[in-house]
mmCIF file of C-alpha atoms in Angstrom:
data_model
loop_
_atom_site.group_PDB
_atom_site.id
_atom_site.type_symbol
_atom_site.label_atom_id
_atom_site.label_comp_id
_atom_site.label_asym_id
_atom_site.label_seq_id
_atom_site.Cartn_x
_atom_site.Cartn_y
_atom_site.Cartn_z
ATOM 1 C CA MET A 5 -10.775 -3.028 32.534
ATOM 2 C CA LYS A 6 -12.559 -0.193 34.320
ATOM 3 C CA LYS A 7 -16.250 -0.450 35.088
ATOM 4 C CA ASN A 8 -17.435 1.899 32.310
ATOM 5 C CA ASN A 9 -14.977 0.554 29.725
ATOM 6 C CA TYR A 10 -15.692 -2.257 27.304
ATOM 7 C CA LEU A 11 -14.745 -3.722 23.928
ATOM 8 C CA PHE A 12 -17.293 -3.878 21.138
ATOM 9 C CA THR A 13 -16.900 -5.626 17.774
ATOM 10 C CA SER A 14 -18.757 -5.451 14.466
ATOM 11 C CA GLU A 15 -18.187 -7.280 11.207
ATOM 12 C CA SER A 16 -18.867 -6.654 7.540
ATOM 13 C CA VAL A 17 -18.751 -8.843 4.446
ATOM 14 C CA SER A 18 -17.966 -7.854 0.874
ATOM 15 C CA GLU A 19 -20.254 -7.910 -2.148
ATOM 16 C CA GLY A 20 -18.564 -11.178 -3.159
ATOM 17 C CA HIS A 21 -19.580 -13.003 0.014
ATOM 18 C CA PRO A 22 -22.017 -15.787 -0.993
ATOM 19 C CA ASP A 23 -24.912 -14.291 0.974
ATOM 20 C CA LYS A 24 -24.235 -10.836 -0.445
ATOM 21 C CA VAL A 25 -24.205 -12.201 -3.998
ATOM 22 C CA CYS A 26 -27.733 -13.411 -3.232
ATOM 23 C CA ASP A 27 -28.791 -10.072 -1.733
ATOM 24 C CA ARG A 28 -27.503 -8.292 -4.856
ATOM 25 C CA ILE A 29 -29.430 -10.573 -7.199
ATOM 26 C CA SER A 30 -32.644 -10.354 -5.148
ATOM 27 C CA ASP A 31 -32.476 -6.554 -5.094
ATOM 28 C CA MET A 32 -31.782 -6.526 -8.826
ATOM 29 C CA VAL A 33 -35.092 -8.374 -9.264
ATOM 30 C CA VAL A 34 -36.889 -5.781 -7.115
ATOM 31 C CA ASP A 35 -35.407 -2.955 -9.199
ATOM 32 C CA SER A 36 -36.289 -4.714 -12.449
ATOM 33 C CA TYR A 37 -39.972 -4.821 -11.501
ATOM 34 C CA LEU A 38 -40.110 -1.330 -10.007
ATOM 35 C CA SER A 39 -38.448 0.143 -13.115
ATOM 36 C CA LYS A 40 -41.353 -1.164 -15.200
ATOM 37 C CA ASP A 41 -44.123 -0.515 -12.653
ATOM 38 C CA PRO A 42 -43.434 1.453 -9.440
ATOM 39 C CA PHE A 43 -46.299 -0.354 -7.693
ATOM 40 C CA SER A 44 -44.985 -3.859 -8.371
ATOM 41 C CA ARG A 45 -44.919 -6.363 -5.533
ATOM 42 C CA VAL A 46 -41.828 -8.503 -5.139
ATOM 43 C CA ALA A 47 -40.529 -11.001 -2.608
ATOM 44 C CA CYS A 48 -37.523 -12.708 -4.179
ATOM 45 C CA GLU A 49 -35.139 -15.133 -2.486
ATOM 46 C CA THR A 50 -31.894 -16.290 -4.080
ATOM 47 C CA LEU A 51 -29.673 -19.303 -3.421
ATOM 48 C CA THR A 52 -26.155 -19.694 -4.775
ATOM 49 C CA THR A 53 -23.756 -22.622 -4.694
ATOM 50 C CA THR A 54 -21.036 -23.960 -6.964
ATOM 51 C CA ASN A 55 -21.771 -22.455 -10.377
ATOM 52 C CA LYS A 56 -25.512 -22.383 -9.720
ATOM 53 C CA VAL A 57 -28.072 -19.680 -8.920
ATOM 54 C CA VAL A 58 -31.720 -20.317 -8.000
ATOM 55 C CA LEU A 59 -34.353 -17.567 -7.735
ATOM 56 C CA ALA A 60 -37.691 -18.207 -6.016
ATOM 57 C CA GLY A 61 -40.491 -16.029 -4.739
ATOM 58 C CA GLU A 62 -43.645 -14.069 -5.464
ATOM 59 C CA THR A 63 -44.291 -11.103 -7.732
ATOM 60 C CA ARG A 64 -47.196 -8.998 -8.882
ATOM 61 C CA GLY A 65 -46.774 -6.543 -11.714
ATOM 62 C CA PRO A 66 -45.370 -6.555 -15.244
ATOM 63 C CA LYS A 67 -44.346 -9.741 -16.982
ATOM 64 C CA ILE A 68 -40.583 -10.087 -17.152
ATOM 65 C CA GLU A 69 -39.260 -12.924 -19.274
ATOM 66 C CA LYS A 70 -36.957 -15.471 -17.689
ATOM 67 C CA ASP A 71 -34.247 -14.784 -20.251
ATOM 68 C CA GLU A 72 -34.183 -11.103 -19.256
ATOM 69 C CA LEU A 73 -33.786 -11.943 -15.580
ATOM 70 C CA ILE A 74 -31.116 -14.559 -16.311
ATOM 71 C CA SER A 75 -29.158 -12.009 -18.328
ATOM 72 C CA LYS A 76 -29.369 -9.526 -15.449
ATOM 73 C CA VAL A 77 -28.227 -12.187 -12.961
ATOM 74 C CA LYS A 78 -25.160 -12.787 -15.123
ATOM 75 C CA ASN A 79 -24.481 -9.036 -15.167
ATOM 76 C CA CYS A 80 -24.617 -8.946 -11.355
ATOM 77 C CA ILE A 81 -22.115 -11.786 -11.071
ATOM 78 C CA LYS A 82 -19.851 -10.170 -13.670
ATOM 79 C CA ASP A 83 -19.907 -6.796 -11.921
ATOM 80 C CA ILE A 84 -19.049 -8.388 -8.567
ATOM 81 C CA GLY A 85 -16.060 -9.977 -10.291
ATOM 82 C CA TYR A 86 -16.702 -13.710 -10.489
ATOM 83 C CA ASP A 87 -15.230 -15.533 -13.467
ATOM 84 C CA GLN A 88 -13.727 -18.485 -11.604
ATOM 85 C CA GLU A 89 -13.862 -22.185 -12.294
ATOM 86 C CA GLY A 90 -16.358 -22.787 -9.494
ATOM 87 C CA PHE A 91 -18.493 -19.693 -10.070
ATOM 88 C CA SER A 92 -18.551 -17.694 -13.288
ATOM 89 C CA TRP A 93 -20.973 -15.243 -14.876
ATOM 90 C CA LYS A 94 -20.300 -17.001 -18.181
ATOM 91 C CA THR A 95 -21.144 -20.563 -17.186
ATOM 92 C CA ALA A 96 -23.368 -20.451 -14.070
ATOM 93 C CA ASP A 97 -26.606 -22.445 -14.299
ATOM 94 C CA ILE A 98 -29.412 -20.013 -13.410
ATOM 95 C CA GLU A 99 -32.957 -21.096 -12.539
ATOM 96 C CA THR A 100 -35.929 -18.809 -11.893
ATOM 97 C CA HIS A 101 -39.010 -19.933 -9.967
ATOM 98 C CA LEU A 102 -40.922 -16.689 -9.459
ATOM 99 C CA HIS A 103 -44.732 -16.883 -9.359
ATOM 100 C CA GLU A 104 -47.762 -14.699 -8.610
ATOM 101 C CA GLN A 105 -48.182 -13.179 -5.158
ATOM 102 C CA SER A 106 -50.653 -14.894 -2.837
ATOM 103 C CA ALA A 107 -54.165 -13.481 -3.166
ATOM 104 C CA ASP A 108 -54.496 -13.601 0.642
ATOM 105 C CA ILE A 109 -51.458 -11.361 1.105
ATOM 106 C CA ALA A 110 -52.614 -9.020 -1.641
ATOM 107 C CA MET A 111 -56.031 -8.674 0.008
ATOM 108 C CA GLY A 112 -54.457 -7.592 3.296
ATOM 109 C CA VAL A 113 -52.091 -5.107 1.711
ATOM 110 C CA ASP A 114 -54.267 -3.478 -0.962
ATOM 111 C CA SER A 115 -56.219 -0.317 -0.263
ATOM 112 C CA LYS A 116 -59.946 -0.557 -0.935
ATOM 113 C CA ASP A 117 -62.937 1.710 -0.310
ATOM 114 C CA ASN A 118 -62.102 3.535 2.962
ATOM 115 C CA LYS A 119 -59.289 1.146 3.876
ATOM 116 C CA ASP A 120 -55.746 2.481 3.487
ATOM 117 C CA GLU A 121 -52.991 0.241 2.250
ATOM 118 C CA GLY A 122 -51.919 -2.169 4.988
ATOM 119 C CA ALA A 123 -48.529 -3.493 6.024
ATOM 120 C CA GLY A 124 -47.317 -6.474 4.016
ATOM 121 C CA ASP A 125 -46.589 -8.401 7.190
ATOM 122 C CA GLN A 126 -46.513 -8.106 10.965
ATOM 123 C CA GLY A 127 -43.238 -7.269 12.612
ATOM 124 C CA ILE A 128 -41.037 -4.936 14.593
ATOM 125 C CA MET A 129 -38.471 -2.630 12.981
ATOM 126 C CA PHE A 130 -35.683 -0.636 14.574
ATOM 127 C CA GLY A 131 -33.859 2.526 13.586
ATOM 128 C CA TYR A 132 -30.745 3.847 15.280
ATOM 129 C CA ALA A 133 -28.348 6.775 15.089
ATOM 130 C CA CYS A 134 -25.439 7.926 17.221
ATOM 131 C CA ASN A 135 -22.773 10.600 16.987
ATOM 132 C CA GLU A 136 -19.760 8.262 16.871
ATOM 133 C CA THR A 137 -19.110 9.099 13.190
ATOM 134 C CA GLU A 138 -20.079 11.943 10.863
ATOM 135 C CA GLU A 139 -22.543 9.558 9.213
ATOM 136 C CA LEU A 140 -24.180 9.026 12.638
ATOM 137 C CA MET A 141 -23.352 5.325 12.609
ATOM 138 C CA PRO A 142 -21.674 3.151 15.250
ATOM 139 C CA ALA A 143 -17.935 3.308 14.593
ATOM 140 C CA PRO A 144 -17.092 -0.438 14.452
ATOM 141 C CA ILE A 145 -19.583 -1.298 11.690
ATOM 142 C CA TYR A 146 -18.861 1.899 9.770
ATOM 143 C CA TYR A 147 -15.109 1.212 9.580
ATOM 144 C CA SER A 148 -15.678 -2.494 8.882
ATOM 145 C CA HIS A 149 -17.748 -1.532 5.832
ATOM 146 C CA LYS A 150 -15.308 1.124 4.685
ATOM 147 C CA ILE A 151 -12.301 -1.214 4.570
ATOM 148 C CA LEU A 152 -14.094 -3.681 2.297
ATOM 149 C CA ARG A 153 -15.674 -1.011 0.121
ATOM 150 C CA LEU A 154 -12.315 0.624 -0.597
ATOM 151 C CA MET A 155 -10.794 -2.784 -1.337
ATOM 152 C CA ALA A 156 -13.603 -3.598 -3.778
ATOM 153 C CA ASP A 157 -13.322 -0.230 -5.527
ATOM 154 C CA ASP A 158 -9.603 -0.708 -6.169
ATOM 155 C CA ARG A 159 -10.002 -4.382 -7.085
ATOM 156 C CA LYS A 160 -12.481 -3.462 -9.800
ATOM 157 C CA LYS A 161 -10.196 -0.692 -11.071
ATOM 158 C CA GLY A 162 -7.302 -3.120 -11.345
ATOM 159 C CA ILE A 163 -5.324 -1.318 -8.630
ATOM 160 C CA LEU A 164 -5.616 -4.086 -6.022
ATOM 161 C CA LYS A 165 -4.279 -7.106 -7.880
ATOM 162 C CA GLY A 166 -4.559 -10.737 -6.853
ATOM 163 C CA ILE A 167 -7.425 -10.105 -4.410
ATOM 164 C CA GLU A 168 -10.700 -11.845 -5.275
ATOM 165 C CA PRO A 169 -14.313 -10.779 -4.468
ATOM 166 C CA ASP A 170 -15.045 -12.730 -1.262
ATOM 167 C CA SER A 171 -13.881 -10.874 1.879
ATOM 168 C CA LYS A 172 -14.836 -10.320 5.513
ATOM 169 C CA SER A 173 -13.782 -7.681 8.008
ATOM 170 C CA GLN A 174 -14.087 -7.203 11.752
ATOM 171 C CA VAL A 175 -13.221 -4.183 13.880
ATOM 172 C CA THR A 176 -13.005 -4.176 17.685
ATOM 173 C CA MET A 177 -13.031 -0.858 19.538
ATOM 174 C CA LEU A 178 -12.424 0.129 23.138
ATOM 175 C CA TYR A 179 -15.201 2.281 24.592
ATOM 176 C CA GLU A 180 -14.674 4.490 27.634
ATOM 177 C CA ASN A 181 -17.762 6.100 29.177
ATOM 178 C CA GLU A 182 -19.796 5.070 26.104
ATOM 179 C CA LYS A 183 -17.354 6.746 23.681
ATOM 180 C CA PRO A 184 -15.096 4.904 21.196
ATOM 181 C CA VAL A 185 -11.473 5.780 21.964
ATOM 182 C CA LYS A 186 -9.352 3.362 19.936
ATOM 183 C CA VAL A 187 -9.308 0.272 17.750
ATOM 184 C CA THR A 188 -7.828 -2.720 19.560
ATOM 185 C CA SER A 189 -7.968 -5.301 16.761
ATOM 186 C CA VAL A 190 -8.830 -5.701 13.088
ATOM 187 C CA VAL A 191 -9.505 -8.952 11.246
ATOM 188 C CA ILE A 192 -9.570 -9.207 7.448
ATOM 189 C CA SER A 193 -10.096 -12.498 5.641
ATOM 190 C CA THR A 194 -9.933 -12.131 1.892
ATOM 191 C CA GLN A 195 -10.014 -14.480 -1.044
ATOM 192 C CA HIS A 196 -6.907 -14.241 -3.204
ATOM 193 C CA SER A 197 -5.304 -15.748 -6.267
ATOM 194 C CA LYS A 198 -3.023 -18.761 -5.940
ATOM 195 C CA ASP A 199 -0.145 -16.524 -7.034
ATOM 196 C CA LEU A 200 -0.174 -14.531 -3.769
ATOM 197 C CA ASN A 201 1.378 -15.864 -0.577
ATOM 198 C CA GLN A 202 0.125 -14.653 2.795
ATOM 199 C CA GLU A 203 2.895 -12.106 3.211
ATOM 200 C CA LYS A 204 1.884 -10.473 -0.088
ATOM 201 C CA VAL A 205 -1.789 -10.548 0.920
ATOM 202 C CA ARG A 206 -0.947 -8.755 4.170
ATOM 203 C CA GLU A 207 1.120 -6.129 2.331
ATOM 204 C CA ALA A 208 -1.795 -5.520 -0.040
ATOM 205 C CA ILE A 209 -4.477 -5.176 2.655
ATOM 206 C CA ILE A 210 -2.788 -3.152 5.436
ATOM 207 C CA PRO A 211 -3.031 0.172 3.492
ATOM 208 C CA TYR A 212 -6.828 -0.178 3.284
ATOM 209 C CA ILE A 213 -7.089 -0.486 7.050
ATOM 210 C CA LYS A 214 -5.043 2.695 7.458
ATOM 211 C CA LYS A 215 -7.103 4.544 4.816
ATOM 212 C CA SER A 216 -10.382 3.578 6.445
ATOM 213 C CA ILE A 217 -9.800 4.225 10.145
ATOM 214 C CA PRO A 218 -8.830 7.673 11.501
ATOM 215 C CA ASP A 219 -5.255 7.919 12.813
ATOM 216 C CA ASN A 220 -6.346 8.813 16.329
ATOM 217 C CA TYR A 221 -8.105 5.454 16.620
ATOM 218 C CA ILE A 222 -5.381 3.225 15.217
ATOM 219 C CA THR A 223 -1.975 4.861 15.725
ATOM 220 C CA ASP A 224 -0.982 2.765 18.734
ATOM 221 C CA ILE A 225 -2.560 -0.558 17.703
ATOM 222 C CA ASN A 226 -0.344 -3.582 18.278
ATOM 223 C CA PRO A 227 0.597 -4.968 14.823
ATOM 224 C CA LYS A 228 -0.022 -8.444 16.206
ATOM 225 C CA GLU A 229 -3.681 -7.452 16.667
ATOM 226 C CA ILE A 230 -4.117 -6.942 12.913
ATOM 227 C CA TYR A 231 -5.101 -10.371 11.635
ATOM 228 C CA ILE A 232 -4.988 -10.913 7.853
ATOM 229 C CA ASN A 233 -6.238 -14.337 6.724
ATOM 230 C CA PRO A 234 -5.504 -15.812 10.155
ATOM 231 C CA THR A 235 -6.371 -19.369 9.042
ATOM 232 C CA GLY A 236 -3.951 -19.282 6.090
ATOM 233 C CA GLN A 237 -4.695 -19.313 2.373
ATOM 234 C CA PHE A 238 -8.156 -18.387 1.083
ATOM 235 C CA ILE A 239 -8.246 -19.307 -2.601
ATOM 236 C CA ILE A 240 -11.588 -21.110 -2.913
ATOM 237 C CA GLY A 241 -14.304 -18.613 -1.993
ATOM 238 C CA GLY A 242 -17.648 -17.146 -2.952
ATOM 239 C CA PRO A 243 -20.539 -19.490 -3.738
ATOM 240 C CA ASP A 244 -18.024 -22.181 -4.731
ATOM 241 C CA GLY A 245 -16.708 -22.245 -1.165
ATOM 242 C CA ASP A 246 -19.984 -21.789 0.705
ATOM 243 C CA THR A 247 -23.680 -21.737 -0.129
ATOM 244 C CA GLY A 248 -25.295 -18.288 -0.122
ATOM 245 C CA LEU A 249 -28.843 -17.226 0.724
ATOM 246 C CA THR A 250 -30.685 -13.910 0.651
ATOM 247 C CA GLY A 251 -31.159 -12.198 3.997
ATOM 248 C CA ARG A 252 -28.575 -13.945 6.160
ATOM 249 C CA LYS A 253 -26.498 -10.847 6.918
ATOM 250 C CA ILE A 254 -29.116 -8.644 8.568
ATOM 251 C CA ILE A 255 -26.802 -7.396 11.335
ATOM 252 C CA VAL A 256 -24.171 -6.482 8.746
ATOM 253 C CA ASP A 257 -26.938 -4.636 6.870
ATOM 254 C CA THR A 258 -27.893 -2.495 9.859
ATOM 255 C CA TYR A 259 -25.843 -1.447 12.907
ATOM 256 C CA GLY A 260 -23.373 -4.258 13.494
ATOM 257 C CA GLY A 261 -25.121 -5.364 16.681
ATOM 258 C CA ALA A 262 -24.966 -1.928 18.328
ATOM 259 C CA ALA A 263 -28.774 -1.723 18.148
ATOM 260 C CA PRO A 264 -31.551 -4.344 18.110
ATOM 261 C CA HIS A 265 -32.847 -5.849 14.887
ATOM 262 C CA GLY A 266 -36.443 -6.883 14.361
ATOM 263 C CA GLY A 267 -35.443 -10.026 12.490
ATOM 264 C CA GLY A 268 -36.690 -9.262 8.989
ATOM 265 C CA ALA A 269 -34.280 -9.036 6.079
ATOM 266 C CA PHE A 270 -34.368 -6.176 3.563
ATOM 267 C CA SER A 271 -33.102 -7.477 0.235
ATOM 268 C CA GLY A 272 -35.526 -8.913 -2.296
ATOM 269 C CA LYS A 273 -38.538 -7.065 -0.846
ATOM 270 C CA ASP A 274 -40.522 -4.232 -2.397
ATOM 271 C CA PRO A 275 -41.300 -1.263 -0.110
ATOM 272 C CA THR A 276 -44.809 -2.397 0.839
ATOM 273 C CA LYS A 277 -42.944 -4.832 3.077
ATOM 274 C CA VAL A 278 -42.443 -2.924 6.308
ATOM 275 C CA ASP A 279 -39.436 -5.118 7.102
ATOM 276 C CA ARG A 280 -37.701 -2.802 4.693
ATOM 277 C CA SER A 281 -39.606 0.475 4.476
ATOM 278 C CA ALA A 282 -40.289 0.906 8.208
ATOM 279 C CA ALA A 283 -36.661 0.103 9.056
ATOM 280 C CA TYR A 284 -35.651 2.871 6.656
ATOM 281 C CA ALA A 285 -38.221 5.242 8.163
ATOM 282 C CA SER A 286 -37.089 4.572 11.726
ATOM 283 C CA ARG A 287 -33.449 5.205 10.760
ATOM 284 C CA TYR A 288 -34.540 8.438 9.052
ATOM 285 C CA LEU A 289 -36.292 9.630 12.198
ATOM 286 C CA ALA A 290 -33.465 8.602 14.528
ATOM 287 C CA LYS A 291 -30.845 10.273 12.347
ATOM 288 C CA ASN A 292 -32.731 13.551 12.208
ATOM 289 C CA ILE A 293 -33.272 13.481 15.976
ATOM 290 C CA VAL A 294 -29.545 13.034 16.653
ATOM 291 C CA SER A 295 -28.676 15.627 13.982
ATOM 292 C CA ALA A 296 -30.952 18.071 15.786
ATOM 293 C CA GLY A 297 -28.839 17.733 18.929
ATOM 294 C CA VAL A 298 -31.651 16.159 20.939
ATOM 295 C CA SER A 299 -29.499 13.217 22.014
ATOM 296 C CA GLU A 300 -26.147 11.578 21.345
ATOM 297 C CA LYS A 301 -27.992 8.350 20.580
ATOM 298 C CA CYS A 302 -31.522 7.524 19.505
ATOM 299 C CA LEU A 303 -33.253 4.163 19.107
ATOM 300 C CA ILE A 304 -36.717 3.916 17.564
ATOM 301 C CA GLN A 305 -38.951 0.848 17.278
ATOM 302 C CA LEU A 306 -42.028 0.663 15.059
ATOM 303 C CA ALA A 307 -44.474 -2.271 15.215
ATOM 304 C CA TYR A 308 -46.978 -3.316 12.530
ATOM 305 C CA ALA A 309 -49.716 -5.873 11.886
ATOM 306 C CA ILE A 310 -50.383 -7.347 8.447
ATOM 307 C CA GLY A 311 -53.172 -5.485 6.686
ATOM 308 C CA VAL A 312 -53.162 -2.613 9.215
ATOM 309 C CA SER A 313 -51.873 0.712 7.932
ATOM 310 C CA LYS A 314 -50.795 2.571 11.070
ATOM 311 C CA PRO A 315 -48.012 1.347 13.382
ATOM 312 C CA LEU A 316 -49.280 -0.354 16.516
ATOM 313 C CA SER A 317 -46.630 1.322 18.630
ATOM 314 C CA ILE A 318 -43.767 3.808 18.518
ATOM 315 C CA PHE A 319 -40.976 3.303 21.051
ATOM 316 C CA ILE A 320 -38.196 5.874 21.495
ATOM 317 C CA LYS A 321 -35.059 5.571 23.615
ATOM 318 C CA LEU A 322 -32.627 8.460 24.043
ATOM 319 C CA ALA A 323 -29.155 8.393 25.587
ATOM 320 C CA ASP A 324 -30.169 10.483 28.611
ATOM 321 C CA LYS A 325 -33.431 8.539 29.144
ATOM 322 C CA ASP A 326 -35.293 11.831 29.666
ATOM 323 C CA SER A 327 -38.975 10.764 29.625
ATOM 324 C CA GLU A 328 -40.306 14.301 29.033
ATOM 325 C CA LYS A 329 -38.032 14.718 26.031
ATOM 326 C CA VAL A 330 -39.151 11.319 24.703
ATOM 327 C CA ASP A 331 -42.800 12.363 24.994
ATOM 328 C CA LYS A 332 -42.112 15.566 23.060
ATOM 329 C CA ILE A 333 -40.280 13.701 20.299
ATOM 330 C CA LYS A 334 -43.050 11.126 20.042
ATOM 331 C CA SER A 335 -45.641 13.887 19.758
ATOM 332 C CA ILE A 336 -43.643 15.557 16.976
ATOM 333 C CA ILE A 337 -43.456 12.261 15.073
ATOM 334 C CA GLU A 338 -47.181 11.550 15.438
ATOM 335 C CA LYS A 339 -48.157 15.049 14.286
ATOM 336 C CA ASN A 340 -45.766 15.336 11.357
ATOM 337 C CA PHE A 341 -45.134 11.873 9.907
ATOM 338 C CA ASN A 342 -47.496 9.415 8.257
ATOM 339 C CA LEU A 343 -45.880 6.098 9.125
ATOM 340 C CA SER A 344 -48.296 3.926 7.176
ATOM 341 C CA PRO A 345 -46.621 1.898 4.395
ATOM 342 C CA ARG A 346 -48.010 4.348 1.827
ATOM 343 C CA GLY A 347 -46.933 7.362 3.888
ATOM 344 C CA ILE A 348 -43.387 6.039 4.285
ATOM 345 C CA ARG A 349 -43.071 5.247 0.581
ATOM 346 C CA GLU A 350 -44.250 8.700 -0.398
ATOM 347 C CA LEU A 351 -42.053 10.455 2.190
ATOM 348 C CA LEU A 352 -38.863 8.608 1.208
ATOM 349 C CA LYS A 353 -39.769 8.031 -2.465
ATOM 350 C CA LEU A 354 -39.311 4.289 -2.156
ATOM 351 C CA ASN A 355 -41.268 3.170 -5.230
ATOM 352 C CA ASN A 356 -38.206 3.621 -7.402
ATOM 353 C CA PRO A 357 -35.528 1.144 -8.571
ATOM 354 C CA ILE A 358 -33.012 2.194 -5.905
ATOM 355 C CA TYR A 359 -32.248 -1.023 -4.073
ATOM 356 C CA GLU A 360 -29.468 -2.938 -5.832
ATOM 357 C CA ILE A 361 -26.856 -0.507 -4.490
ATOM 358 C CA THR A 362 -28.041 -1.144 -0.915
ATOM 359 C CA SER A 363 -27.206 -4.848 -1.056
ATOM 360 C CA SER A 364 -23.601 -4.498 0.136
ATOM 361 C CA TYR A 365 -21.680 -2.311 2.621
ATOM 362 C CA GLY A 366 -24.768 -1.480 4.665
ATOM 363 C CA HIS A 367 -28.159 0.104 4.140
ATOM 364 C CA PHE A 368 -27.306 2.929 6.541
ATOM 365 C CA GLY A 369 -24.504 5.448 6.834
ATOM 366 C CA ARG A 370 -24.505 5.967 3.057
ATOM 367 C CA LYS A 371 -24.719 9.217 1.115
ATOM 368 C CA PRO A 372 -28.002 10.053 -0.692
ATOM 369 C CA THR A 373 -27.519 10.136 -4.467
ATOM 370 C CA ASN A 374 -29.053 12.181 -7.260
ATOM 371 C CA LYS A 375 -30.704 8.943 -8.449
ATOM 372 C CA GLY A 376 -32.918 8.880 -5.350
ATOM 373 C CA GLU A 377 -30.917 6.254 -3.476
ATOM 374 C CA PHE A 378 -30.590 6.389 0.334
ATOM 375 C CA THR A 379 -33.233 9.072 0.839
ATOM 376 C CA TRP A 380 -33.591 7.805 4.411
ATOM 377 C CA GLU A 381 -30.090 9.134 5.122
ATOM 378 C CA LYS A 382 -31.116 12.760 4.569
ATOM 379 C CA THR A 383 -31.230 15.116 7.545
ATOM 380 C CA ASP A 384 -33.871 17.441 6.140
ATOM 381 C CA LYS A 385 -36.216 17.275 9.161
ATOM 382 C CA VAL A 386 -33.762 18.554 11.753
ATOM 383 C CA ASP A 387 -35.671 21.773 12.390
ATOM 384 C CA LEU A 388 -38.785 19.797 13.356
ATOM 385 C CA PHE A 389 -36.961 18.095 16.206
ATOM 386 C CA LYS A 390 -35.154 21.041 17.761
ATOM 387 C CA LEU A 391 -36.613 21.308 21.242
#
C-alpha cells in the first residue's frame, strides 16, 4: 500500500443491541422529566439482561411515579421489537432505583447571586466535521449507521421478515491522500429467526448494503469481502444474549473513531451535563466551519470544570493546520458564542424532550426535525465563519 494510502474501519450497532436498548431507555427517562419540567436534572443509567431491566440514577424535578416509568420502558422495548422468550416487553421484570440528585452537585451547577450556572462535571468534549459525505460525517461510520437504520425501518414495517432487532455493522474504506475512494469490506451480523438459514439471511441483507453505500464506492468490491453472520447462526440476541449498559457505545455515537472522544457518554444525561451539551456544541461549530469552506476537516475540543460556567480552553484543528486561520476562527467563536452550559442550552434549545431519538444510529449526521431534534446539525452560522 502506498505511503499516503490506508484502510479505516468504523462500526455501528442497531437499536436492538443490548447497550442501545439501555441508551434508549435512559434517554426516555430524560425526555420524561424534561417534558414535565424543562429544567429537570437527570442522570439515569440502565442495565438489561435476560428479561430484566434495572434503572438507577439521580433526578431533580417533578415526581414521576414508578408505574409510569415502567410503562414507558415497556413501550421502548415494544417499539424496538422485542417479544422473545428471553426478552419481552410483556414479561420483562423492570426495577427503578432513581433518587434525588446530590446536593453537592446541585450546589456546583446552580446559578446564584452573580454566579452563572456551572458545568455539571469536569471533562473534555470533542466536535468534528469533514466533507466526506453531504452530512459532513466520516464516510465509514455514516454508511455503517445507514445500513442498520434502513434494515430496522423495513423490519418494523414488516418488509424485512425473519430479521430480529439485534444487529451490528462494520465498513472498511480505502483512503488515498486522505480521501475515501472505495469500500474494501463490509461486515453485518444480525439476529434472525430460527426459520432462516444463513443463505437466506445473506439474500435478505445484501440489498441494504447496496442501498446504503454509493455505487462508486462499492461497485468493484470482492463478494468474498462482504461478511454476513461470519460466525454462523445468530438466533439468541439482545439482552438475552448479552448484558447491556448505558453509555458503552460512545464511539458508535460520535465519529466511529475518526476523531477523538472525551470519554463521557451522552445518553441518560440532561443538558446541564457538558458531556452531552458541549459535545453537541462543538459538533455544531465544526460543522458550520466546514460548511463555510474554511477547511475540509475541523476538530474542536472544549474543556470544562465542575461548577465553572465558561470553558477552560478551546482547541481548534483544521486540515491545513493554518495557525492564522485557526486564530481567526477562535476569535469568531469567542466573540459570537456563549459556550457556558446555559448559553449552549439556549443556543441549541436543549431543554426540550428531544433525546430518545438520538439513542441509536448516531447523535451526529442526522437531519434536524420540526420537533426541535438535532438542532446541533443545523448550518445556520455559516456566514459568521466565512473568512
